[in-house]
mmCIF file of C-alpha atoms in Angstrom:
data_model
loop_
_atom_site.group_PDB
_atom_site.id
_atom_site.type_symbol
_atom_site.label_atom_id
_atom_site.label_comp_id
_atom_site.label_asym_id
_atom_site.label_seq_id
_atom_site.Cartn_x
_atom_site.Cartn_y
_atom_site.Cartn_z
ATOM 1 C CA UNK A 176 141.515 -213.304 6.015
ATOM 2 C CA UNK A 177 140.817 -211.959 2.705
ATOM 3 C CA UNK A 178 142.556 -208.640 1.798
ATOM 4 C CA UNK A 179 140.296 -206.879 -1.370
ATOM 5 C CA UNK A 180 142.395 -205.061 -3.408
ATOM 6 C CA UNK A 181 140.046 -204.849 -6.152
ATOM 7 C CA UNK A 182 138.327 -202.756 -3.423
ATOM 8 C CA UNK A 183 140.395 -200.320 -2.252
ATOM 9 C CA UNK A 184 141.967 -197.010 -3.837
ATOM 10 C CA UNK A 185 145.560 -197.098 -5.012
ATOM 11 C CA UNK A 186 147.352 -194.350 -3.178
ATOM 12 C CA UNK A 187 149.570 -192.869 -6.612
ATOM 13 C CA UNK A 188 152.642 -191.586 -5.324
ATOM 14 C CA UNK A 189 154.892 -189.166 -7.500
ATOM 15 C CA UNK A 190 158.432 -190.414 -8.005
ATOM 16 C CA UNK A 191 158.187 -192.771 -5.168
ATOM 17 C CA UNK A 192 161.615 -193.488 -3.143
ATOM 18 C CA UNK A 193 163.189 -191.198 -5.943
ATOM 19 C CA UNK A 194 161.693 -192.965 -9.302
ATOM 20 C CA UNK A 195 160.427 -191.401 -12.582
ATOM 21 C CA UNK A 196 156.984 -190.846 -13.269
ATOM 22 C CA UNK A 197 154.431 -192.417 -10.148
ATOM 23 C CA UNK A 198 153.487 -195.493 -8.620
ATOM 24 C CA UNK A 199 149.938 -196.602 -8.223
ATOM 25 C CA UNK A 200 149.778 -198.304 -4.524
ATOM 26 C CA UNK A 201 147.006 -200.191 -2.895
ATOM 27 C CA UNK A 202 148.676 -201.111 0.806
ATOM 28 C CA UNK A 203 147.524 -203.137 3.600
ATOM 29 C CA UNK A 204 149.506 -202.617 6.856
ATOM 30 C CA UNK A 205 148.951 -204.507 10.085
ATOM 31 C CA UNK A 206 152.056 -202.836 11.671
ATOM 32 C CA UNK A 207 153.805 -206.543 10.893
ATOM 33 C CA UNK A 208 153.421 -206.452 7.549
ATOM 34 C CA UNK A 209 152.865 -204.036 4.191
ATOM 35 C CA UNK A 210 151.227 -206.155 1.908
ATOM 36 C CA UNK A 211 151.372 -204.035 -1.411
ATOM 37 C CA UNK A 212 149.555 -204.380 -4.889
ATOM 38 C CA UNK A 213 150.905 -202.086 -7.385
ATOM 39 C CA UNK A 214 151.064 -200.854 -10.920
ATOM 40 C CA UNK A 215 153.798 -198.793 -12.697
ATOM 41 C CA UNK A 216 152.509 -197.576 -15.957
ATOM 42 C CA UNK A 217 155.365 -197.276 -19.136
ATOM 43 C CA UNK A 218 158.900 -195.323 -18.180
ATOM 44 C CA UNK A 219 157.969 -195.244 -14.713
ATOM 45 C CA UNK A 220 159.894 -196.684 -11.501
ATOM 46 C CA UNK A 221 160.245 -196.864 -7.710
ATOM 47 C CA UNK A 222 164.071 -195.333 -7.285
ATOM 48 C CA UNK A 223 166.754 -197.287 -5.677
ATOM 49 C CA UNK A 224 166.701 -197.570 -1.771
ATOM 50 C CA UNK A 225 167.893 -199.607 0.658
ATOM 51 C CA UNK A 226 166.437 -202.415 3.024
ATOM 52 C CA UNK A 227 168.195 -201.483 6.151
ATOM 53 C CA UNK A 228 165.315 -202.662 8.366
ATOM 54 C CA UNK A 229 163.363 -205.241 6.965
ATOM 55 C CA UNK A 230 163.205 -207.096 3.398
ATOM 56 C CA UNK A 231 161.103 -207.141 0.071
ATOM 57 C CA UNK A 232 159.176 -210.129 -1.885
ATOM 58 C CA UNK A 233 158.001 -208.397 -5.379
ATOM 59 C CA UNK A 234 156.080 -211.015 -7.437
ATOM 60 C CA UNK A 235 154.885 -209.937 -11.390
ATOM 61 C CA UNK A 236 151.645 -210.307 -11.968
ATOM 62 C CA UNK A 237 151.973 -208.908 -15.339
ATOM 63 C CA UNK A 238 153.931 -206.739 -17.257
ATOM 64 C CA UNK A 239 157.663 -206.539 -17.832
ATOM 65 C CA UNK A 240 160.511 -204.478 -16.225
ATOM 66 C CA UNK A 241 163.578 -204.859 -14.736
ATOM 67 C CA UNK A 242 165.218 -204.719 -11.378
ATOM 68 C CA UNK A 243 168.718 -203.369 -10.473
ATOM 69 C CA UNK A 244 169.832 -205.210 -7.711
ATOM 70 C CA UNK A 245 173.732 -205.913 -6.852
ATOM 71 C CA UNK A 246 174.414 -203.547 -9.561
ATOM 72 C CA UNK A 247 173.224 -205.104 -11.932
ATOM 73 C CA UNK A 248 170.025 -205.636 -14.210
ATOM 74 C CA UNK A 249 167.212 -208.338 -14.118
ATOM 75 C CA UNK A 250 164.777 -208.723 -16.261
ATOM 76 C CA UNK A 251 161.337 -209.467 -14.944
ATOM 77 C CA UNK A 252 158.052 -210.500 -16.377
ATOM 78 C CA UNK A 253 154.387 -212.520 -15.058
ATOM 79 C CA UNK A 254 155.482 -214.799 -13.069
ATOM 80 C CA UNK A 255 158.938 -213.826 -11.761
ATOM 81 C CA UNK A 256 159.905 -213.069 -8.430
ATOM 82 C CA UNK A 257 162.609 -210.772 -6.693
ATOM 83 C CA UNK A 258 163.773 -211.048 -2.896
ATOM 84 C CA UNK A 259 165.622 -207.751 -1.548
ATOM 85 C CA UNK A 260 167.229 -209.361 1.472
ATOM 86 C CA UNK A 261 167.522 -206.671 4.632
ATOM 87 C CA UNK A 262 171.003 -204.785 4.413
ATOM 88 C CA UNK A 263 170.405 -204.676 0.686
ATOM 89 C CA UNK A 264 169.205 -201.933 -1.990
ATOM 90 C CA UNK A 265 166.878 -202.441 -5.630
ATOM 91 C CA UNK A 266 164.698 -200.430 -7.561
ATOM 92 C CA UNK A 267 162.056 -201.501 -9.779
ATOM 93 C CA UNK A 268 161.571 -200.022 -13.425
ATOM 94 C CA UNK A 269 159.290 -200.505 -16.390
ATOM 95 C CA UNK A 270 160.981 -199.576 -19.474
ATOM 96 C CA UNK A 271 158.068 -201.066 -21.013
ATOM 97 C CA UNK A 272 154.816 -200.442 -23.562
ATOM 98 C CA UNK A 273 152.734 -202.032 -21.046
ATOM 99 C CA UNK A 274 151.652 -201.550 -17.305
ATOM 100 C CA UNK A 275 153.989 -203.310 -15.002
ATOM 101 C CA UNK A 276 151.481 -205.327 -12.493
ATOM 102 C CA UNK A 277 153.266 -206.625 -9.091
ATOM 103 C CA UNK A 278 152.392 -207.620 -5.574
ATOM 104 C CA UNK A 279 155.073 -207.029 -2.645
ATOM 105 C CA UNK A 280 155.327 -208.382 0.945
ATOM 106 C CA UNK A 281 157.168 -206.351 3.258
ATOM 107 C CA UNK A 282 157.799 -207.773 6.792
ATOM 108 C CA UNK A 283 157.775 -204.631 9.447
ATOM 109 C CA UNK A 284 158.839 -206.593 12.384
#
């Protein structure tokens, strides 16, 4: 099955889950999972929240950023992934010049 994001119309969200600036979302949900591409343009983030529920894969596509996680900072770039086990919190920030590119797999069940 071939999921087109190149297709479909990001949803931007303003200060998504309580970050600066907006997040530019394209989503595919089958109720199992939300399979997310996403851009964050320069000094914008998704806010710190928790994974009380489920869990979340973020793979860079391109771009750089970091992640708090554990309380503390990791610094991501193309090619880096982060895994947000359930139970646990992160936010994602660019505190770059450039876009911040990233896909994200989010089981729902």
């Amino acid at each position: 099955m071939l999921i087109d994001f190149k297709n479909m119309t990001a949803n931007v969200i303003k200060n998504f889950k309580g970050g600066e600036k907006e997040a530019a979302l394209k989503i595919y949900d089958d109720n199992q999972n939300k399979i997310i591409c996403g851009k964050l343009i320069p000094g914008a983030s998704i806010g710190l929240h928790t994974h009380e529920t489920d869990c979340e894969i973020i793979y860079i596509l391109s771009g750089k950023g970091k992640v708090l996680y554990g309380g503390k900072y990791e610094i991501v770039s193309a090619g880096d992934c982060h895994y947000c086990p359930n139970g646990h919190s992160h936010s994602l920030i660019n505190d770059s010049e450039d876009d911040l590119i990233f896909f994200a797999v989010v089981p729902t069940k």
